[in-house]
mmCIF file of C-alpha atoms (C1' of nucleotides) in Angstrom:
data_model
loop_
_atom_site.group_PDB
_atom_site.id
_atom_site.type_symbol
_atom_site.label_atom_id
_atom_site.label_comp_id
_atom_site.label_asym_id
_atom_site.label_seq_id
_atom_site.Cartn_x
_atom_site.Cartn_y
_atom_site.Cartn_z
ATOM 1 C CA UNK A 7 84.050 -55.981 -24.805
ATOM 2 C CA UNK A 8 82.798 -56.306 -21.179
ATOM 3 C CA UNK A 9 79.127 -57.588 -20.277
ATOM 4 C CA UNK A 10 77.843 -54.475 -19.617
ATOM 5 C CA UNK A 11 78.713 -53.174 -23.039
ATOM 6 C CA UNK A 12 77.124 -56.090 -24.286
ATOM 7 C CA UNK A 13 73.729 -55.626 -22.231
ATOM 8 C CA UNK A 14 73.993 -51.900 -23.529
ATOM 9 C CA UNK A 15 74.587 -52.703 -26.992
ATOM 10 C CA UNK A 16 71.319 -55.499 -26.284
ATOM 11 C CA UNK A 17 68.808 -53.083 -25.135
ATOM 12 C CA UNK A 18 69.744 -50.623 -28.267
ATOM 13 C CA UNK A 19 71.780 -48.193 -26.285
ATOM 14 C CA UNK A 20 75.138 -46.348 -27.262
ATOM 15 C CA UNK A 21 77.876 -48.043 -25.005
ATOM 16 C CA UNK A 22 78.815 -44.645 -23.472
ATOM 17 C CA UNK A 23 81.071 -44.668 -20.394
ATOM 18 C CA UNK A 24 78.163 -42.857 -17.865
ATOM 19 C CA UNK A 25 76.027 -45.849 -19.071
ATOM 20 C CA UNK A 26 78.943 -48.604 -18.162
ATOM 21 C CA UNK A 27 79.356 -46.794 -15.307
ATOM 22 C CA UNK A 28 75.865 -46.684 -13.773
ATOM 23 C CA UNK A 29 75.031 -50.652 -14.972
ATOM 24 C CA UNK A 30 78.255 -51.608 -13.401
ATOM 25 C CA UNK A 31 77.068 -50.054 -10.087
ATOM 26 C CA UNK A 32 73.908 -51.806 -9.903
ATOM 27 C CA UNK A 33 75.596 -55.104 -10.892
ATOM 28 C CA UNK A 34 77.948 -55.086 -8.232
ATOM 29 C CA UNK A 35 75.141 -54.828 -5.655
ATOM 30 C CA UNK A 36 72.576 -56.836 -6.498
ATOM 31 C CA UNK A 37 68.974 -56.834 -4.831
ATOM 32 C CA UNK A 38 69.632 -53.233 -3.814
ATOM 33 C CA UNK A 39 67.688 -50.072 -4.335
ATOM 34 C CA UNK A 40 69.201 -47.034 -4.709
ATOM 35 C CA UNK A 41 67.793 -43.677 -5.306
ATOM 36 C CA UNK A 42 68.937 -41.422 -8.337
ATOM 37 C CA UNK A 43 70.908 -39.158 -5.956
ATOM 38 C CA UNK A 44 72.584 -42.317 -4.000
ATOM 39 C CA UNK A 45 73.751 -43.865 -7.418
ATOM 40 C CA UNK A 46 75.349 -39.959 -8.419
ATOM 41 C CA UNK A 47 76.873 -40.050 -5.102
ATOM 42 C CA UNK A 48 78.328 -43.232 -5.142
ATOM 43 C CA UNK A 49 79.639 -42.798 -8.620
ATOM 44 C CA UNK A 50 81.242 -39.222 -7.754
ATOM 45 C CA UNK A 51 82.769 -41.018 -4.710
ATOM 46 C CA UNK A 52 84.550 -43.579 -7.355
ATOM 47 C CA UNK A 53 86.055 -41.184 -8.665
ATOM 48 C CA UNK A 54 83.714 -40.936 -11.868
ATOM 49 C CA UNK A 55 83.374 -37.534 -13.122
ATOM 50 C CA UNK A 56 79.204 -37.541 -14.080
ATOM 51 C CA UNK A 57 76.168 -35.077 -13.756
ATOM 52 C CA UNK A 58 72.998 -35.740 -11.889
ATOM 53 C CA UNK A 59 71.297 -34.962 -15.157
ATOM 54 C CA UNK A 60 73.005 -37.690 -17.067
ATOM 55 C CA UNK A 61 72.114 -40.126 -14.008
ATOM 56 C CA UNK A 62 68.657 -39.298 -14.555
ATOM 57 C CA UNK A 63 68.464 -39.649 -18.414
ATOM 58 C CA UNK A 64 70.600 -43.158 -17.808
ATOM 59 C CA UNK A 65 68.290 -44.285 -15.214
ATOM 60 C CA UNK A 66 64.536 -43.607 -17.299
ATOM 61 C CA UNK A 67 66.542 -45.325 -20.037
ATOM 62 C CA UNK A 68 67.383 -48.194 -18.146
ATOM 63 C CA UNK A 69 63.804 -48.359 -16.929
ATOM 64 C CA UNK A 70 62.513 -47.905 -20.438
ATOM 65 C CA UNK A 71 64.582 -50.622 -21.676
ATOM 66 C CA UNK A 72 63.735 -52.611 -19.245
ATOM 67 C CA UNK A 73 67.148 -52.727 -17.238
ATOM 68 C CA UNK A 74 66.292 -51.306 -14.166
ATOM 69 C CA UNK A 75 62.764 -51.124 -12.556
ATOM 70 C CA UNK A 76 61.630 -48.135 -11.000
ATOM 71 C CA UNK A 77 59.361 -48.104 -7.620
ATOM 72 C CA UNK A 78 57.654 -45.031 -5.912
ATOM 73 C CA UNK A 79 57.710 -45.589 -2.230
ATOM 74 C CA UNK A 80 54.947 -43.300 -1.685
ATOM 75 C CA UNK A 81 55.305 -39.506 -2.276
ATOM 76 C CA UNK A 82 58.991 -40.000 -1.362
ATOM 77 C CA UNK A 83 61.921 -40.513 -4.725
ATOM 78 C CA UNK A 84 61.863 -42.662 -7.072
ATOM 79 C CA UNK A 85 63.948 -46.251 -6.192
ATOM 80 C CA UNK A 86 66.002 -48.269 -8.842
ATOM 81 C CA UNK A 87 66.855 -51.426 -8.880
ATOM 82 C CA UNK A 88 68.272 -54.152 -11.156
ATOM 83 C CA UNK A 89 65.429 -55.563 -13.029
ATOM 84 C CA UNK A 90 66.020 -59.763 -12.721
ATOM 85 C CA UNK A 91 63.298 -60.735 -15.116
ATOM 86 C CA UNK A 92 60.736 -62.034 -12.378
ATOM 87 C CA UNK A 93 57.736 -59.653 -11.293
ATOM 88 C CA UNK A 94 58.083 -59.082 -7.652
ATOM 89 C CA UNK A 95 56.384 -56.584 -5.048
ATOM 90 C CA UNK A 96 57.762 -55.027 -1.661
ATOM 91 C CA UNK A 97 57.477 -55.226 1.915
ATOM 92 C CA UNK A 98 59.938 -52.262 3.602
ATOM 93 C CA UNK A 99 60.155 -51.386 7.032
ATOM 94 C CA UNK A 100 59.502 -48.094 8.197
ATOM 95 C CA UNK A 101 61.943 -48.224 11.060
ATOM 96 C CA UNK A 102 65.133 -49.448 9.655
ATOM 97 C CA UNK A 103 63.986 -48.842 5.743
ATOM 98 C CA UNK A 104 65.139 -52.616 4.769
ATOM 99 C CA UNK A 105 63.593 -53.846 1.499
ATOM 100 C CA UNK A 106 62.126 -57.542 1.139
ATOM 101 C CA UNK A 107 60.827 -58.654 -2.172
ATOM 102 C CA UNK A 108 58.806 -61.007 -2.439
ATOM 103 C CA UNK A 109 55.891 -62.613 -5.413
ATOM 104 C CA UNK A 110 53.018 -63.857 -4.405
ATOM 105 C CA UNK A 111 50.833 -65.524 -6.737
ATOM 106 C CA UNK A 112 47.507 -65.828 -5.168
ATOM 107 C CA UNK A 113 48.012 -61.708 -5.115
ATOM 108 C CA UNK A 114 48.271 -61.512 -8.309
ATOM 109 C CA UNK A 115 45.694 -63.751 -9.057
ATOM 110 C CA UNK A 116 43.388 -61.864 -7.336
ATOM 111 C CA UNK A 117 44.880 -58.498 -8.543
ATOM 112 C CA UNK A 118 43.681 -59.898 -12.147
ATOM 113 C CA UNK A 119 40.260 -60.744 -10.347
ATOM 114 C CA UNK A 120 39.404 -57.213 -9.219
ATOM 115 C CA UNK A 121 40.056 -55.947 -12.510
ATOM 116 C CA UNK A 122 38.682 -57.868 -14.297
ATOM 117 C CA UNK A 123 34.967 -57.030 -12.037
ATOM 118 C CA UNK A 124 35.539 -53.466 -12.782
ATOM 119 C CA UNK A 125 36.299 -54.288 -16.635
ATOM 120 C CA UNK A 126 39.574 -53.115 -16.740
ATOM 121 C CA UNK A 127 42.435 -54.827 -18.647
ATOM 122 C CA UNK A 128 45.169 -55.090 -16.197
ATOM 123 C CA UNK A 129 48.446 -53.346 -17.238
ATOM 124 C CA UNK A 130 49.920 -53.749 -14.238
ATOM 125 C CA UNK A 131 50.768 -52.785 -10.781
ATOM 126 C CA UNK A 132 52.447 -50.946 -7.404
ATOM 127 C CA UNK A 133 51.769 -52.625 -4.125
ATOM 128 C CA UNK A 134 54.227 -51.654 -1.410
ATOM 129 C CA UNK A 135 53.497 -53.201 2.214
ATOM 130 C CA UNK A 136 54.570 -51.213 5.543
ATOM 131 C CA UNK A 137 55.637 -52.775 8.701
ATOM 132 C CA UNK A 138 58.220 -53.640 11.230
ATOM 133 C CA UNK A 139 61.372 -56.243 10.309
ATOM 134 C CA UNK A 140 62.119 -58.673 13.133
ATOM 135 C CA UNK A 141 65.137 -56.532 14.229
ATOM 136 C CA UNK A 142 63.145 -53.392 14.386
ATOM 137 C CA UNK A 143 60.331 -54.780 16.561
ATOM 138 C CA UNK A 144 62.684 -55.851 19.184
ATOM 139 C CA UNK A 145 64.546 -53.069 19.224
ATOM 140 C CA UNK A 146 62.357 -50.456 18.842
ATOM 141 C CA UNK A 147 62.772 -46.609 18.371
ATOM 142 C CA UNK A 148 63.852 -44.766 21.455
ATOM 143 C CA UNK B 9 27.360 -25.485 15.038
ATOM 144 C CA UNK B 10 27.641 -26.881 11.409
ATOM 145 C CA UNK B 11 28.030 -30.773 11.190
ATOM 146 C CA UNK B 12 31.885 -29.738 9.964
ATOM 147 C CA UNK B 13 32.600 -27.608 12.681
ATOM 148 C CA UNK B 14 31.816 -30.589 15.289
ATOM 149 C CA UNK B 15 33.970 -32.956 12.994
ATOM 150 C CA UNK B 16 36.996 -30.431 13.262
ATOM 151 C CA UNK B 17 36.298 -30.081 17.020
ATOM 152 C CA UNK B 18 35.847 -34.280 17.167
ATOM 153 C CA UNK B 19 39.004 -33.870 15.553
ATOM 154 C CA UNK B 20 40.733 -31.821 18.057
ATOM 155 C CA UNK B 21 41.341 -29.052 15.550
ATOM 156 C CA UNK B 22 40.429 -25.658 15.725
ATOM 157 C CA UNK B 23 37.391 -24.444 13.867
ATOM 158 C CA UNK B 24 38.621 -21.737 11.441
ATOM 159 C CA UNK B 25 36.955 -21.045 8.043
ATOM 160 C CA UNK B 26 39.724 -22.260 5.645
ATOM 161 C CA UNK B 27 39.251 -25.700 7.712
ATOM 162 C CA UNK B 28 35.618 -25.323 7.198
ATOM 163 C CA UNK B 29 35.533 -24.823 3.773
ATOM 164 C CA UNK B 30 38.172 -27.484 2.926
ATOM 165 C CA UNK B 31 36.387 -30.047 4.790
ATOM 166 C CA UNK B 32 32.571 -29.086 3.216
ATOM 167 C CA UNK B 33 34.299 -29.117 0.126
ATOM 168 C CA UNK B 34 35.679 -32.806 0.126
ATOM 169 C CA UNK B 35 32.032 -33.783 2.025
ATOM 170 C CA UNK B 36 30.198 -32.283 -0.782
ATOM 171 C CA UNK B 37 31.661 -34.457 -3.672
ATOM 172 C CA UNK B 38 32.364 -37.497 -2.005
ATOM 173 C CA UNK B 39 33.662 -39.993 -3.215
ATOM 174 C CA UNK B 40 36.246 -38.373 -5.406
ATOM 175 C CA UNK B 41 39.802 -37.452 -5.362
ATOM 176 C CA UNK B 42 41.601 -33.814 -5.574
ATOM 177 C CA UNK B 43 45.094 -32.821 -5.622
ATOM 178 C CA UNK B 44 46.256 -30.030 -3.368
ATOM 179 C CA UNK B 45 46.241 -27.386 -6.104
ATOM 180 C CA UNK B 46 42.781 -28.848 -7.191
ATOM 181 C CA UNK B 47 41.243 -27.874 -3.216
ATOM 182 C CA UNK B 48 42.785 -24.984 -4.262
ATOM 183 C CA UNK B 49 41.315 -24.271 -7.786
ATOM 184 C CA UNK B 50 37.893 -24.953 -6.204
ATOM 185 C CA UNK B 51 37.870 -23.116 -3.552
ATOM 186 C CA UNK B 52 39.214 -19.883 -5.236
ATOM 187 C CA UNK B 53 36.713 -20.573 -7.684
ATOM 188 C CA UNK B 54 33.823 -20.398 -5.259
ATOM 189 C CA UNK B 55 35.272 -17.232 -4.032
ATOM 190 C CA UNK B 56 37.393 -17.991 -1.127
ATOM 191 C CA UNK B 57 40.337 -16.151 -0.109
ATOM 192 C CA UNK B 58 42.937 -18.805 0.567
ATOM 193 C CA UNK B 59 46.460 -19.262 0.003
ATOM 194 C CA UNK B 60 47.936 -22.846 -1.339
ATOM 195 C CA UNK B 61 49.949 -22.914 1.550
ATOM 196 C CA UNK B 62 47.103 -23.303 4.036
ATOM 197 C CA UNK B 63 45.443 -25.825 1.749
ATOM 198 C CA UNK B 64 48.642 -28.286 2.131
ATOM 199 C CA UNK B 65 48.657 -27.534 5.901
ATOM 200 C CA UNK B 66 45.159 -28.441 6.093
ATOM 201 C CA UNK B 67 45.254 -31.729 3.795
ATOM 202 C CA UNK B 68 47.935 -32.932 6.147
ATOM 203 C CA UNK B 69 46.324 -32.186 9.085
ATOM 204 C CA UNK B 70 43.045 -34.065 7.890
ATOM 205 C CA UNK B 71 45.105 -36.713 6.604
ATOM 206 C CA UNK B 72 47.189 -37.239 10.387
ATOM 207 C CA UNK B 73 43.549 -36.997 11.955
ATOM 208 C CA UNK B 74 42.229 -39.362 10.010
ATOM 209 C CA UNK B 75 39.703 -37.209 7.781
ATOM 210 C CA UNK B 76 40.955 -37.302 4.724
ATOM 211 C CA UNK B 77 43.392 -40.331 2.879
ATOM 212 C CA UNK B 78 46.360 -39.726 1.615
ATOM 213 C CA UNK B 79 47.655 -40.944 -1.744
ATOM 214 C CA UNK B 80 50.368 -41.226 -4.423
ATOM 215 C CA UNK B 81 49.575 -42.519 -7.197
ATOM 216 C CA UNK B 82 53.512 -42.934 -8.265
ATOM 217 C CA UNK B 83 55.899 -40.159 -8.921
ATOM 218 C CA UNK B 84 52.660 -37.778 -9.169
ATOM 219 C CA UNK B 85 51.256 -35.051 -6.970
ATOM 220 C CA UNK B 86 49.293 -36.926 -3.779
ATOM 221 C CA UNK B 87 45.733 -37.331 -3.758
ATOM 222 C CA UNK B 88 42.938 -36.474 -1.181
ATOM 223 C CA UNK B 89 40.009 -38.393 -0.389
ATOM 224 C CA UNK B 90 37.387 -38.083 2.106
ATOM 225 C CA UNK B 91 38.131 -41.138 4.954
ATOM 226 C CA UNK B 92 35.060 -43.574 5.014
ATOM 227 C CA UNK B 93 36.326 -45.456 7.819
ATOM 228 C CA UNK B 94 36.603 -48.870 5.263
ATOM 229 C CA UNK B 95 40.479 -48.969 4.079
ATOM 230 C CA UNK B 96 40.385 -49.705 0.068
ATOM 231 C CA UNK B 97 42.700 -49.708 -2.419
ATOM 232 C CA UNK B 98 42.891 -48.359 -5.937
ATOM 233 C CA UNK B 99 42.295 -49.040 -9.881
ATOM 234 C CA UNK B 100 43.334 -46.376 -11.912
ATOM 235 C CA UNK B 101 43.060 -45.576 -15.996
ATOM 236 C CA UNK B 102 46.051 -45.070 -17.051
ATOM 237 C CA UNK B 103 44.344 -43.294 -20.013
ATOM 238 C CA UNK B 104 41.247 -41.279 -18.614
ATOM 239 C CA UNK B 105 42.235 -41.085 -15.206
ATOM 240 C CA UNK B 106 39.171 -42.854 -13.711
ATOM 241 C CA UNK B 107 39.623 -43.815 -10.250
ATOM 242 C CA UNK B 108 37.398 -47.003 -8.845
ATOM 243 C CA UNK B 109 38.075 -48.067 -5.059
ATOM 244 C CA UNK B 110 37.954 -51.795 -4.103
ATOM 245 C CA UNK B 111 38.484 -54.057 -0.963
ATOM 246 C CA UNK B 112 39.333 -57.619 -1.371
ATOM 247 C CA UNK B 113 39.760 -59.835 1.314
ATOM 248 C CA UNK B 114 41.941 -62.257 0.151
ATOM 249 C CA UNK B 115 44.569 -60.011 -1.092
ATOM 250 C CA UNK B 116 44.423 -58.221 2.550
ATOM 251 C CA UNK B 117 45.109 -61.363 4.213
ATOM 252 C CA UNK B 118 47.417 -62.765 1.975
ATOM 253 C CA UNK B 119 49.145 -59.677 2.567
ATOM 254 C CA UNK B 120 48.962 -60.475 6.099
ATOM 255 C CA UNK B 121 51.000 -63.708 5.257
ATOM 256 C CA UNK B 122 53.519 -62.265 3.365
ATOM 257 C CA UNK B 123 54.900 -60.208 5.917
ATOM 258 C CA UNK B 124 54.298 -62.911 8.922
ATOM 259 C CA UNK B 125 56.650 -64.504 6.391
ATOM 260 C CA UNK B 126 59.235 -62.326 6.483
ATOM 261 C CA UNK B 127 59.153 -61.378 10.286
ATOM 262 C CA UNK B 128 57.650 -58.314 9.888
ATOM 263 C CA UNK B 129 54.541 -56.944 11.396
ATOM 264 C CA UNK B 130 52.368 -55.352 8.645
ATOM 265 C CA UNK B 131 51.167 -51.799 9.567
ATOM 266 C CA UNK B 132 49.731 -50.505 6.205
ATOM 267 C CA UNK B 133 50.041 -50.708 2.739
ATOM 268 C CA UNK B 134 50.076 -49.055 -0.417
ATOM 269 C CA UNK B 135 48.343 -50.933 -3.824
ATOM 270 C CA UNK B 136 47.607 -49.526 -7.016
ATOM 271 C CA UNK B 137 46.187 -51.688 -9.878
ATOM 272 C CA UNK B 138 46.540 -49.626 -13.505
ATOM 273 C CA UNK B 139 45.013 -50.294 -16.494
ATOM 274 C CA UNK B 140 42.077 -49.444 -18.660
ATOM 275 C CA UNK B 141 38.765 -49.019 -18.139
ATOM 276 C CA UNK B 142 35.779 -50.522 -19.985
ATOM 277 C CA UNK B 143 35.455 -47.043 -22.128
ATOM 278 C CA UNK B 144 39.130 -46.610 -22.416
ATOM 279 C CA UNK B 145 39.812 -50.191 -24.206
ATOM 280 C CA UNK B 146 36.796 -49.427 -26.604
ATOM 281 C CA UNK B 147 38.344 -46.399 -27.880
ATOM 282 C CA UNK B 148 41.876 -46.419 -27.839
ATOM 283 C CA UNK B 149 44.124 -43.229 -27.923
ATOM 284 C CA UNK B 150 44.641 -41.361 -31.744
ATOM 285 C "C1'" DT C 13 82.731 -36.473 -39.350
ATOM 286 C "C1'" DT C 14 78.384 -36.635 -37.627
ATOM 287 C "C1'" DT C 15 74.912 -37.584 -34.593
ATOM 288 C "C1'" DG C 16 73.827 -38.579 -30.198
ATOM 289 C "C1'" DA C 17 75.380 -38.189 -25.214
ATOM 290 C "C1'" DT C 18 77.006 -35.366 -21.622
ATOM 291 C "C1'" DG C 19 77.565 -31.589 -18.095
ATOM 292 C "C1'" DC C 20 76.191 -27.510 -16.396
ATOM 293 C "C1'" DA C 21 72.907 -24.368 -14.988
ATOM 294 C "C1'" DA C 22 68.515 -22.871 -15.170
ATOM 295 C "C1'" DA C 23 63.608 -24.158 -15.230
ATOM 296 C "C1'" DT C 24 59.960 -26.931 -13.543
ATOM 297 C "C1'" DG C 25 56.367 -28.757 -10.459
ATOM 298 C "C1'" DT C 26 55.124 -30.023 -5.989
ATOM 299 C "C1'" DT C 27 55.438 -29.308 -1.336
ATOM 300 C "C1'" DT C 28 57.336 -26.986 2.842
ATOM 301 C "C1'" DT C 29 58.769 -23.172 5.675
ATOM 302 C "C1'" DG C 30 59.804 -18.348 7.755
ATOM 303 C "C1'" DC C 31 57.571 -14.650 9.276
ATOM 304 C "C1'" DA C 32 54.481 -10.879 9.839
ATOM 305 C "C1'" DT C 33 49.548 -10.510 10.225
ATOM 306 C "C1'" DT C 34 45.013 -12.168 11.341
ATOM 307 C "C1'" DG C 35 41.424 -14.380 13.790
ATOM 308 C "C1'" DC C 36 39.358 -17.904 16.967
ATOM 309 C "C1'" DA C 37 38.650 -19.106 21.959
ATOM 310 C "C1'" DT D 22 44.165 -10.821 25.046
ATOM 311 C "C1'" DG D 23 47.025 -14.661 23.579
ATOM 312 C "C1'" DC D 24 48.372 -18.232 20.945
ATOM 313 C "C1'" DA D 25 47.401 -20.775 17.018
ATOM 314 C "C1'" DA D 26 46.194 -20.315 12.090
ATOM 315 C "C1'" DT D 27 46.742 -17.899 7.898
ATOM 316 C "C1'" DG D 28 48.725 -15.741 3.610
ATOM 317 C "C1'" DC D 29 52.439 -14.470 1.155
ATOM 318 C "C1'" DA D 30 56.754 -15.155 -0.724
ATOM 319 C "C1'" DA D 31 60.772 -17.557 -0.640
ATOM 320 C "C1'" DA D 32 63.031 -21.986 0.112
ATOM 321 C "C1'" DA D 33 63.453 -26.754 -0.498
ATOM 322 C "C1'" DC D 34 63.353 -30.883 -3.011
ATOM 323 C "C1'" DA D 35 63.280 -34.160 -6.808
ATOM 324 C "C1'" DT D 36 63.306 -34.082 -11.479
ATOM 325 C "C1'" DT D 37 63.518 -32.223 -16.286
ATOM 326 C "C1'" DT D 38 65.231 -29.405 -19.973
ATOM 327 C "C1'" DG D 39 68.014 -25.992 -23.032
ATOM 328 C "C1'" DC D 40 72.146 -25.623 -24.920
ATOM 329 C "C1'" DA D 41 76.967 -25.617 -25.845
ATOM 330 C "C1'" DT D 42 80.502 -29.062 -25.724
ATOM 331 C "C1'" DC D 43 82.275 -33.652 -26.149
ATOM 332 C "C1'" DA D 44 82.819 -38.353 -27.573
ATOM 333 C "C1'" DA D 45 81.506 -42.870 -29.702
ATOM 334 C "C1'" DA D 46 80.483 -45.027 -34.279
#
DNA sequence: TTTGATGCAAATGTTTTGCATTGCA
DNA sequence: TGCAATGCAAAACATTTGCATCAAA
């Protein structure tokens, strides 16, 4: 049986081959986001024979199970990306779209802080940061 | 001239009474936060004649001007708030809904470090904190 | 075999747009 | 008057859902 029927089989899920399919995507590239509609095209351009529908049911399962995270880059479509156990946020550039990730525990600290002056319990969190990536600064738009 | 129509005109938008009544709306409850079709609830209810189009035109329009801020709290519809001048970030309920603004310092310039970090020059950014409020944690969901 | 997963198409919810009409300056 | 703003309806867009079919256990 390969890993990814494993990790299915893991996380409760019905080794199916849409499921392999879409796993298998996201561990070949890992540290990447994609977007539902990017993973259905990249699977349709492997020759897989799938439905956007079943991409999105795979994907909020994933999510669900803990698999895959899911990030909202403002108003825009939902991201993906492999979910590697550690809690991180992201910095993206608005020019070129590149995605940083990055943890910063004094944030988080904090992040705990506020909530706790408010009297909320802290579930958890979406912080996104907006600037310009080395490359893009030089190089700006024309 | 009402106090809104010198904001529009401050604004360098045309004073027309959709803008007027958009704008008096959001500086009568301020403060709070309304979805597009909310601005547009309200304002039908008060017995306005205005079409949901114009409302998102307008929002957007306030929002690129600066009047109003713009934001998502994840997948959801946007949200409009009145612009104070003072950039804060959110803490949401996951369970009632109740919205509570904050600014913290050290998270804004640790922020600042993060993308120095990574090369990139930080423009805005985008923080949500969920969890649940004081009442919310006292009496948990049936 | 039997239940759950899939694919398709249609429905949904939010937001945007085309276009004829209206209304500020 | 003239051009921008509006209202309506339709389009666009991401996402979800109903349902008949298909496939994994």
């Amino acid at each position: 049986m390969s890993s990814q029927a494993e990790t299915l089989k893991n996380n409760g899920l019905k080794v199916t081959l849409p499921r392999l399919k879409v796993l298998e995507m996201f561990e070949k590239t890992p540290g990447q986001h994609f977007s539902a509609e990017e993973v259905y095209t990249r699977l349709i351009e492997s020759g897989n024979d799938i439905g956007i529908a079943t991409i999105y049911r795979i994907l909020m399962q994933f999510a669900d199970a803990g698999l895959l995270r899911k990030s909202n880059f403002d108003g825009d479509k939902a991201w993906f990306e492999l979910e590697d156990g550690e809690h991180h946020d992201h910095l993206l550039c608005v020019d070129c779209g590149k995605v940083v990730e990055f943890l910063n525990p004094s944030i988080e600290q904090q992040q705990r802080t506020v909530a706790k002056q408010h009297g909320f319990e802290l579930l958890e969190h979406n912080m996104v940061l907006y600037g310009l990536c080395g490359a893009c600064r030089k190089t700006p738009m024309a």
